[in-house]
Amino acid sequence: DSGVTQTPKHLITATGQRVTLRCSPRSGDLSVYWYQQSLDQGLQFLIQYYNGEERAKGNILERFSAQQFPDLHSELNLSSLELGDSALYFCASSVAPTPETHTFGSGTRLTVV
Amino acid sequence: AQSVTQLGSHVSVSEGALVLLRCNYSSSVPPYLFWYVQYPNQGLQLLLKYTSAATLVKGINGFEAEFKKSETSFHLTKPSAHMSDAAEYFCAVTQGAQKLVFGQGTRLTINP
């Protein structure tokens, strides 16, 4: 157990729908990162939050959004889902807003049908 | 922008043989480099990382990697493969202070 908790572990939904993925960072970690792992794009950075504020954005689609709450958990919202959004979504956390001490969660596998 | 190239999407070795997974990076600044392992249906686990200290980095499960600036490489090795090493391995480099950039991954298969 890495200490980073992601829920749900699996999610199956239809095209056009909206889902929310949740991540609870390790105790004491202030920074949360979201990554997407897909067969065609590999592992890609989506977005980073530090202590509630957005710090960096990567290849995140406009249909996707995220936030980090005062208790430091984070949610990734995916809307108007397409088949191509099917992927494994990872959350990672770290104490500082730098990725050298990333700890990854076990991921949420999203299947869009 | 920093990037990572992993040579060989699939590597197959016999049990007990040397494991060598290749990673080359491009970076305009001294990089931090990482190797992660992903077992089937699991998340990413850090094997080892280079953060500008010793160039030979030892990690978990008997793996090690050597940072070679002249070759812009950070190859992962293990002297003797074990069946439990079968997994996907990812090399990564920090880009700025914000994120990791990953290679495409190398799937390691161990033959009995």
PDB file of C-alpha atoms in Angstrom:
ATOM      1  CA  ASP A   1       0.000   0.000   0.000  1.00  0.00           C
ATOM      2  CA  SER A   2       1.600   3.248  -1.189  1.00  0.00           C
ATOM      3  CA  GLY A   3      -0.579   5.441   1.001  1.00  0.00           C
ATOM      4  CA  VAL A   4      -2.157   7.139  -2.018  1.00  0.00           C
ATOM      5  CA  THR A   5      -5.776   6.055  -2.333  1.00  0.00           C
ATOM      6  CA  GLN A   6      -7.687   6.201  -5.583  1.00  0.00           C
ATOM      7  CA  THR A   7     -11.352   5.409  -5.973  1.00  0.00           C
ATOM      8  CA  PRO A   8     -13.002   3.772  -7.701  1.00  0.00           C
ATOM      9  CA  LYS A   9     -10.584   1.133  -8.977  1.00  0.00           C
ATOM     10  CA  HIS A  10     -12.699   0.384 -12.007  1.00  0.00           C
ATOM     11  CA  LEU A  11     -15.331   2.418 -13.802  1.00  0.00           C
ATOM     12  CA  ILE A  12     -17.382   1.510 -16.843  1.00  0.00           C
ATOM     13  CA  THR A  13     -19.535   4.187 -18.382  1.00  0.00           C
ATOM     14  CA  ALA A  14     -21.133   5.165 -21.664  1.00  0.00           C
ATOM     15  CA  THR A  15     -20.027   7.757 -24.174  1.00  0.00           C
ATOM     16  CA  GLY A  16     -21.247  11.241 -23.407  1.00  0.00           C
ATOM     17  CA  GLN A  17     -21.360  10.642 -19.680  1.00  0.00           C
ATOM     18  CA  ARG A  18     -19.484  12.402 -16.877  1.00  0.00           C
ATOM     19  CA  VAL A  19     -17.404  10.733 -14.170  1.00  0.00           C
ATOM     20  CA  THR A  20     -15.412  11.820 -11.150  1.00  0.00           C
ATOM     21  CA  LEU A  21     -12.210  10.132 -10.043  1.00  0.00           C
ATOM     22  CA  ARG A  22     -10.999  10.664  -6.512  1.00  0.00           C
ATOM     23  CA  CYS A  23      -7.529  10.706  -5.020  1.00  0.00           C
ATOM     24  CA  SER A  24      -6.483  10.949  -1.386  1.00  0.00           C
ATOM     25  CA  PRO A  25      -2.769  11.770  -1.066  1.00  0.00           C
ATOM     26  CA  ARG A  26      -0.377  10.242   1.434  1.00  0.00           C
ATOM     27  CA  SER A  27      -0.599  11.750   4.867  1.00  0.00           C
ATOM     28  CA  GLY A  28       1.493  14.923   4.914  1.00  0.00           C
ATOM     29  CA  ASP A  29       1.724  15.296   1.139  1.00  0.00           C
ATOM     30  CA  LEU A  30       0.496  18.637  -0.149  1.00  0.00           C
ATOM     31  CA  SER A  31       0.911  18.106  -3.876  1.00  0.00           C
ATOM     32  CA  VAL A  32      -1.247  15.949  -6.141  1.00  0.00           C
ATOM     33  CA  TYR A  33      -0.530  15.046  -9.759  1.00  0.00           C
ATOM     34  CA  TRP A  34      -2.796  13.337 -12.267  1.00  0.00           C
ATOM     35  CA  TYR A  35      -1.488  11.171 -15.091  1.00  0.00           C
ATOM     36  CA  GLN A  36      -3.261   9.279 -17.858  1.00  0.00           C
ATOM     37  CA  GLN A  37      -1.964   5.969 -19.180  1.00  0.00           C
ATOM     38  CA  SER A  38      -3.410   4.854 -22.510  1.00  0.00           C
ATOM     39  CA  LEU A  39      -2.269   2.376 -25.114  1.00  0.00           C
ATOM     40  CA  ASP A  40      -1.710   4.960 -27.821  1.00  0.00           C
ATOM     41  CA  GLN A  41      -0.404   7.913 -25.780  1.00  0.00           C
ATOM     42  CA  GLY A  42       1.494   6.132 -23.029  1.00  0.00           C
ATOM     43  CA  LEU A  43       1.843   7.852 -19.662  1.00  0.00           C
ATOM     44  CA  GLN A  44       1.035  11.541 -19.840  1.00  0.00           C
ATOM     45  CA  PHE A  45       0.932  14.239 -17.213  1.00  0.00           C
ATOM     46  CA  LEU A  46      -2.441  15.939 -16.931  1.00  0.00           C
ATOM     47  CA  ILE A  47      -2.393  18.436 -14.079  1.00  0.00           C
ATOM     48  CA  GLN A  48      -0.778  19.282 -10.743  1.00  0.00           C
ATOM     49  CA  TYR A  49      -2.132  20.865  -7.586  1.00  0.00           C
ATOM     50  CA  TYR A  50      -0.252  22.076  -4.558  1.00  0.00           C
ATOM     51  CA  ASN A  51      -2.052  22.934  -1.339  1.00  0.00           C
ATOM     52  CA  GLY A  52      -5.274  23.631  -3.187  1.00  0.00           C
ATOM     53  CA  GLU A  53      -3.845  25.661  -6.045  1.00  0.00           C
ATOM     54  CA  GLU A  54      -3.265  24.583  -9.607  1.00  0.00           C
ATOM     55  CA  ARG A  55       0.480  24.591 -10.313  1.00  0.00           C
ATOM     56  CA  ALA A  56       0.936  23.080 -13.738  1.00  0.00           C
ATOM     57  CA  LYS A  57      -1.080  21.818 -16.651  1.00  0.00           C
ATOM     58  CA  GLY A  58      -0.107  19.216 -19.160  1.00  0.00           C
ATOM     59  CA  ASN A  59      -2.016  17.517 -21.931  1.00  0.00           C
ATOM     60  CA  ILE A  60      -5.381  17.865 -20.264  1.00  0.00           C
ATOM     61  CA  LEU A  61      -8.416  18.163 -22.505  1.00  0.00           C
ATOM     62  CA  GLU A  62     -10.893  20.991 -22.019  1.00  0.00           C
ATOM     63  CA  ARG A  63     -13.533  18.355 -21.214  1.00  0.00           C
ATOM     64  CA  PHE A  64     -11.465  17.404 -18.180  1.00  0.00           C
ATOM     65  CA  SER A  65     -11.101  19.428 -15.012  1.00  0.00           C
ATOM     66  CA  ALA A  66      -9.695  18.881 -11.563  1.00  0.00           C
ATOM     67  CA  GLN A  67      -9.556  20.460  -8.164  1.00  0.00           C
ATOM     68  CA  GLN A  68      -7.901  19.953  -4.815  1.00  0.00           C
ATOM     69  CA  PHE A  69      -9.988  20.446  -1.731  1.00  0.00           C
ATOM     70  CA  PRO A  70      -9.032  21.922   1.676  1.00  0.00           C
ATOM     71  CA  ASP A  71      -8.529  18.419   3.081  1.00  0.00           C
ATOM     72  CA  LEU A  72      -6.042  17.941   0.185  1.00  0.00           C
ATOM     73  CA  HIS A  73      -7.927  15.209  -1.615  1.00  0.00           C
ATOM     74  CA  SER A  74      -8.309  15.780  -5.317  1.00  0.00           C
ATOM     75  CA  GLU A  75     -10.945  14.984  -7.897  1.00  0.00           C
ATOM     76  CA  LEU A  76     -10.546  14.636 -11.629  1.00  0.00           C
ATOM     77  CA  ASN A  77     -13.751  15.266 -13.547  1.00  0.00           C
ATOM     78  CA  LEU A  78     -14.107  13.857 -17.037  1.00  0.00           C
ATOM     79  CA  SER A  79     -17.116  14.924 -19.082  1.00  0.00           C
ATOM     80  CA  SER A  80     -18.613  14.237 -22.512  1.00  0.00           C
ATOM     81  CA  LEU A  81     -16.689  11.005 -22.452  1.00  0.00           C
ATOM     82  CA  GLU A  82     -15.442   9.466 -25.668  1.00  0.00           C
ATOM     83  CA  LEU A  83     -14.200   5.968 -26.409  1.00  0.00           C
ATOM     84  CA  GLY A  84     -10.673   7.351 -26.577  1.00  0.00           C
ATOM     85  CA  ASP A  85     -10.831   8.456 -22.956  1.00  0.00           C
ATOM     86  CA  SER A  86     -10.631   4.833 -21.880  1.00  0.00           C
ATOM     87  CA  ALA A  87      -7.404   4.633 -19.914  1.00  0.00           C
ATOM     88  CA  LEU A  88      -5.796   4.097 -16.549  1.00  0.00           C
ATOM     89  CA  TYR A  89      -5.759   7.325 -14.562  1.00  0.00           C
ATOM     90  CA  PHE A  90      -3.086   7.628 -11.905  1.00  0.00           C
ATOM     91  CA  CYS A  91      -2.773  10.029  -9.064  1.00  0.00           C
ATOM     92  CA  ALA A  92       0.578  10.707  -7.423  1.00  0.00           C
ATOM     93  CA  SER A  93       1.365  12.767  -4.371  1.00  0.00           C
ATOM     94  CA  SER A  94       4.446  14.396  -2.911  1.00  0.00           C
ATOM     95  CA  VAL A  95       5.304  16.645   0.002  1.00  0.00           C
ATOM     96  CA  ALA A  96       6.764  19.424  -2.106  1.00  0.00           C
ATOM     97  CA  PRO A  97       5.462  20.687  -5.457  1.00  0.00           C
ATOM     98  CA  THR A  98       8.186  18.801  -7.317  1.00  0.00           C
ATOM     99  CA  PRO A  99       7.942  15.292  -8.709  1.00  0.00           C
ATOM    100  CA  GLU A 100      11.173  13.816  -7.319  1.00  0.00           C
ATOM    101  CA  THR A 101       9.337  12.186  -4.468  1.00  0.00           C
ATOM    102  CA  HIS A 102       6.220  11.039  -6.319  1.00  0.00           C
ATOM    103  CA  THR A 103       4.257   8.224  -4.744  1.00  0.00           C
ATOM    104  CA  PHE A 104       1.696   6.739  -7.095  1.00  0.00           C
ATOM    105  CA  GLY A 105      -1.686   5.319  -6.340  1.00  0.00           C
ATOM    106  CA  SER A 106      -2.860   2.103  -7.937  1.00  0.00           C
ATOM    107  CA  GLY A 107      -4.997   3.927 -10.472  1.00  0.00           C
ATOM    108  CA  THR A 108      -8.564   4.022 -11.711  1.00  0.00           C
ATOM    109  CA  ARG A 109      -9.265   2.056 -14.851  1.00  0.00           C
ATOM    110  CA  LEU A 110     -11.887   3.865 -16.917  1.00  0.00           C
ATOM    111  CA  THR A 111     -13.655   2.044 -19.702  1.00  0.00           C
ATOM    112  CA  VAL A 112     -15.946   4.040 -21.963  1.00  0.00           C
ATOM    113  CA  VAL A 113     -18.357   1.927 -23.994  1.00  0.00           C
TER     114      VAL A 113
ATOM    115  CA  ALA B   1      11.547  20.117 -23.450  1.00  0.00           C
ATOM    116  CA  GLN B   2      12.883  17.015 -21.850  1.00  0.00           C
ATOM    117  CA  SER B   3      12.144  13.651 -23.417  1.00  0.00           C
ATOM    118  CA  VAL B   4      12.885  10.011 -22.824  1.00  0.00           C
ATOM    119  CA  THR B   5      13.428   7.212 -25.317  1.00  0.00           C
ATOM    120  CA  GLN B   6      13.298   3.601 -24.260  1.00  0.00           C
ATOM    121  CA  LEU B   7      14.927   1.331 -26.799  1.00  0.00           C
ATOM    122  CA  GLY B   8      12.908  -1.810 -27.255  1.00  0.00           C
ATOM    123  CA  SER B   9       9.243  -2.050 -26.382  1.00  0.00           C
ATOM    124  CA  HIS B  10       9.715  -5.735 -25.544  1.00  0.00           C
ATOM    125  CA  VAL B  11      12.713  -7.457 -24.016  1.00  0.00           C
ATOM    126  CA  SER B  12      12.870 -11.169 -23.341  1.00  0.00           C
ATOM    127  CA  VAL B  13      15.568 -12.851 -21.258  1.00  0.00           C
ATOM    128  CA  SER B  14      16.056 -16.239 -19.670  1.00  0.00           C
ATOM    129  CA  GLU B  15      15.789 -16.720 -15.949  1.00  0.00           C
ATOM    130  CA  GLY B  16      19.217 -16.098 -14.429  1.00  0.00           C
ATOM    131  CA  ALA B  17      20.425 -14.006 -17.362  1.00  0.00           C
ATOM    132  CA  LEU B  18      21.418 -10.360 -17.323  1.00  0.00           C
ATOM    133  CA  VAL B  19      18.629  -7.832 -17.664  1.00  0.00           C
ATOM    134  CA  LEU B  20      19.445  -4.653 -19.595  1.00  0.00           C
ATOM    135  CA  LEU B  21      16.739  -2.088 -20.309  1.00  0.00           C
ATOM    136  CA  ARG B  22      17.859   0.956 -22.239  1.00  0.00           C
ATOM    137  CA  CYS B  23      16.873   4.550 -21.648  1.00  0.00           C
ATOM    138  CA  ASN B  24      18.181   7.682 -23.301  1.00  0.00           C
ATOM    139  CA  TYR B  25      17.095  11.146 -22.353  1.00  0.00           C
ATOM    140  CA  SER B  26      17.309  14.621 -23.718  1.00  0.00           C
ATOM    141  CA  SER B  27      17.498  17.478 -21.291  1.00  0.00           C
ATOM    142  CA  SER B  28      18.796  21.005 -21.438  1.00  0.00           C
ATOM    143  CA  VAL B  29      19.513  21.003 -17.718  1.00  0.00           C
ATOM    144  CA  PRO B  30      20.922  18.373 -15.366  1.00  0.00           C
ATOM    145  CA  PRO B  31      18.052  15.964 -15.058  1.00  0.00           C
ATOM    146  CA  TYR B  32      16.562  13.860 -12.348  1.00  0.00           C
ATOM    147  CA  LEU B  33      15.986  10.387 -13.765  1.00  0.00           C
ATOM    148  CA  PHE B  34      13.816   7.549 -12.585  1.00  0.00           C
ATOM    149  CA  TRP B  35      12.914   3.963 -13.293  1.00  0.00           C
ATOM    150  CA  TYR B  36       9.475   2.732 -12.365  1.00  0.00           C
ATOM    151  CA  VAL B  37       8.023  -0.765 -12.562  1.00  0.00           C
ATOM    152  CA  GLN B  38       4.402  -1.624 -13.226  1.00  0.00           C
ATOM    153  CA  TYR B  39       3.170  -5.132 -12.516  1.00  0.00           C
ATOM    154  CA  PRO B  40      -0.033  -6.289 -14.235  1.00  0.00           C
ATOM    155  CA  ASN B  41      -3.095  -4.451 -12.982  1.00  0.00           C
ATOM    156  CA  GLN B  42      -1.060  -2.435 -10.500  1.00  0.00           C
ATOM    157  CA  GLY B  43       0.237   1.083 -10.140  1.00  0.00           C
ATOM    158  CA  LEU B  44       3.739   2.435 -10.637  1.00  0.00           C
ATOM    159  CA  GLN B  45       6.408   1.537  -8.135  1.00  0.00           C
ATOM    160  CA  LEU B  46       9.672   3.445  -7.920  1.00  0.00           C
ATOM    161  CA  LEU B  47      12.690   1.207  -8.567  1.00  0.00           C
ATOM    162  CA  LEU B  48      15.392   3.844  -8.283  1.00  0.00           C
ATOM    163  CA  LYS B  49      16.186   7.463  -8.994  1.00  0.00           C
ATOM    164  CA  TYR B  50      19.157   9.618  -9.920  1.00  0.00           C
ATOM    165  CA  THR B  51      19.226  13.079  -8.376  1.00  0.00           C
ATOM    166  CA  SER B  52      22.772  14.246  -9.197  1.00  0.00           C
ATOM    167  CA  ALA B  53      24.557  12.376  -6.439  1.00  0.00           C
ATOM    168  CA  ALA B  54      26.347   9.102  -7.256  1.00  0.00           C
ATOM    169  CA  THR B  55      26.149   8.149 -10.927  1.00  0.00           C
ATOM    170  CA  LEU B  56      25.591   4.475 -10.104  1.00  0.00           C
ATOM    171  CA  VAL B  57      22.251   4.166  -8.412  1.00  0.00           C
ATOM    172  CA  LYS B  58      21.104   1.052  -6.615  1.00  0.00           C
ATOM    173  CA  GLY B  59      17.428   0.341  -6.326  1.00  0.00           C
ATOM    174  CA  ILE B  60      15.076  -2.263  -5.012  1.00  0.00           C
ATOM    175  CA  ASN B  61      14.907  -5.913  -6.078  1.00  0.00           C
ATOM    176  CA  GLY B  62      18.558  -5.992  -7.157  1.00  0.00           C
ATOM    177  CA  PHE B  63      18.224  -3.412  -9.919  1.00  0.00           C
ATOM    178  CA  GLU B  64      20.712  -0.647 -10.572  1.00  0.00           C
ATOM    179  CA  ALA B  65      21.217   2.063 -13.164  1.00  0.00           C
ATOM    180  CA  GLU B  66      24.152   4.170 -14.240  1.00  0.00           C
ATOM    181  CA  PHE B  67      23.846   7.796 -15.254  1.00  0.00           C
ATOM    182  CA  LYS B  68      26.159   8.542 -18.178  1.00  0.00           C
ATOM    183  CA  LYS B  69      26.050  12.189 -19.104  1.00  0.00           C
ATOM    184  CA  SER B  70      28.306  11.773 -22.150  1.00  0.00           C
ATOM    185  CA  GLU B  71      25.901   9.204 -23.582  1.00  0.00           C
ATOM    186  CA  THR B  72      22.723  10.823 -22.179  1.00  0.00           C
ATOM    187  CA  SER B  73      21.783   7.375 -20.946  1.00  0.00           C
ATOM    188  CA  PHE B  74      20.342   5.831 -17.813  1.00  0.00           C
ATOM    189  CA  HIS B  75      20.175   2.122 -18.542  1.00  0.00           C
ATOM    190  CA  LEU B  76      18.664  -0.273 -16.013  1.00  0.00           C
ATOM    191  CA  THR B  77      20.400  -3.547 -15.217  1.00  0.00           C
ATOM    192  CA  LYS B  78      20.023  -6.584 -13.032  1.00  0.00           C
ATOM    193  CA  PRO B  79      22.689  -9.310 -13.013  1.00  0.00           C
ATOM    194  CA  SER B  80      20.329 -12.261 -12.759  1.00  0.00           C
ATOM    195  CA  ALA B  81      16.701 -12.201 -13.875  1.00  0.00           C
ATOM    196  CA  HIS B  82      13.994 -13.762 -11.778  1.00  0.00           C
ATOM    197  CA  MET B  83      10.547 -14.807 -12.927  1.00  0.00           C
ATOM    198  CA  SER B  84       9.054 -12.191 -10.618  1.00  0.00           C
ATOM    199  CA  ASP B  85      10.797  -9.437 -12.614  1.00  0.00           C
ATOM    200  CA  ALA B  86       8.314  -9.842 -15.465  1.00  0.00           C
ATOM    201  CA  ALA B  87       6.586  -6.479 -15.701  1.00  0.00           C
ATOM    202  CA  GLU B  88       6.574  -3.223 -17.617  1.00  0.00           C
ATOM    203  CA  TYR B  89       9.369  -0.784 -16.893  1.00  0.00           C
ATOM    204  CA  PHE B  90       9.242   2.953 -17.416  1.00  0.00           C
ATOM    205  CA  CYS B  91      12.079   5.420 -17.535  1.00  0.00           C
ATOM    206  CA  ALA B  92      11.180   9.003 -16.629  1.00  0.00           C
ATOM    207  CA  VAL B  93      12.798  12.421 -16.404  1.00  0.00           C
ATOM    208  CA  THR B  94      11.685  15.525 -14.564  1.00  0.00           C
ATOM    209  CA  GLN B  95      10.552  18.411 -16.698  1.00  0.00           C
ATOM    210  CA  GLY B  96      10.990  21.595 -14.801  1.00  0.00           C
ATOM    211  CA  ALA B  97       9.676  21.344 -11.292  1.00  0.00           C
ATOM    212  CA  GLN B  98       6.219  20.277 -12.278  1.00  0.00           C
ATOM    213  CA  LYS B  99       6.064  16.836 -13.745  1.00  0.00           C
ATOM    214  CA  LEU B 100       7.594  13.600 -14.924  1.00  0.00           C
ATOM    215  CA  VAL B 101       7.965  12.800 -18.593  1.00  0.00           C
ATOM    216  CA  PHE B 102       7.821   9.065 -19.222  1.00  0.00           C
ATOM    217  CA  GLY B 103       9.202   6.844 -21.904  1.00  0.00           C
ATOM    218  CA  GLN B 104       6.901   4.497 -23.764  1.00  0.00           C
ATOM    219  CA  GLY B 105       7.782   1.579 -21.532  1.00  0.00           C
ATOM    220  CA  THR B 106       9.560  -1.745 -22.002  1.00  0.00           C
ATOM    221  CA  ARG B 107       7.767  -4.985 -21.339  1.00  0.00           C
ATOM    222  CA  LEU B 108      10.147  -7.493 -19.787  1.00  0.00           C
ATOM    223  CA  THR B 109       9.432 -11.179 -20.236  1.00  0.00           C
ATOM    224  CA  ILE B 110      11.384 -13.834 -18.355  1.00  0.00           C
ATOM    225  CA  ASN B 111      11.699 -17.262 -19.950  1.00  0.00           C
ATOM    226  CA  PRO B 112      12.061 -20.267 -17.632  1.00  0.00           C
TER     227      PRO B 112
END
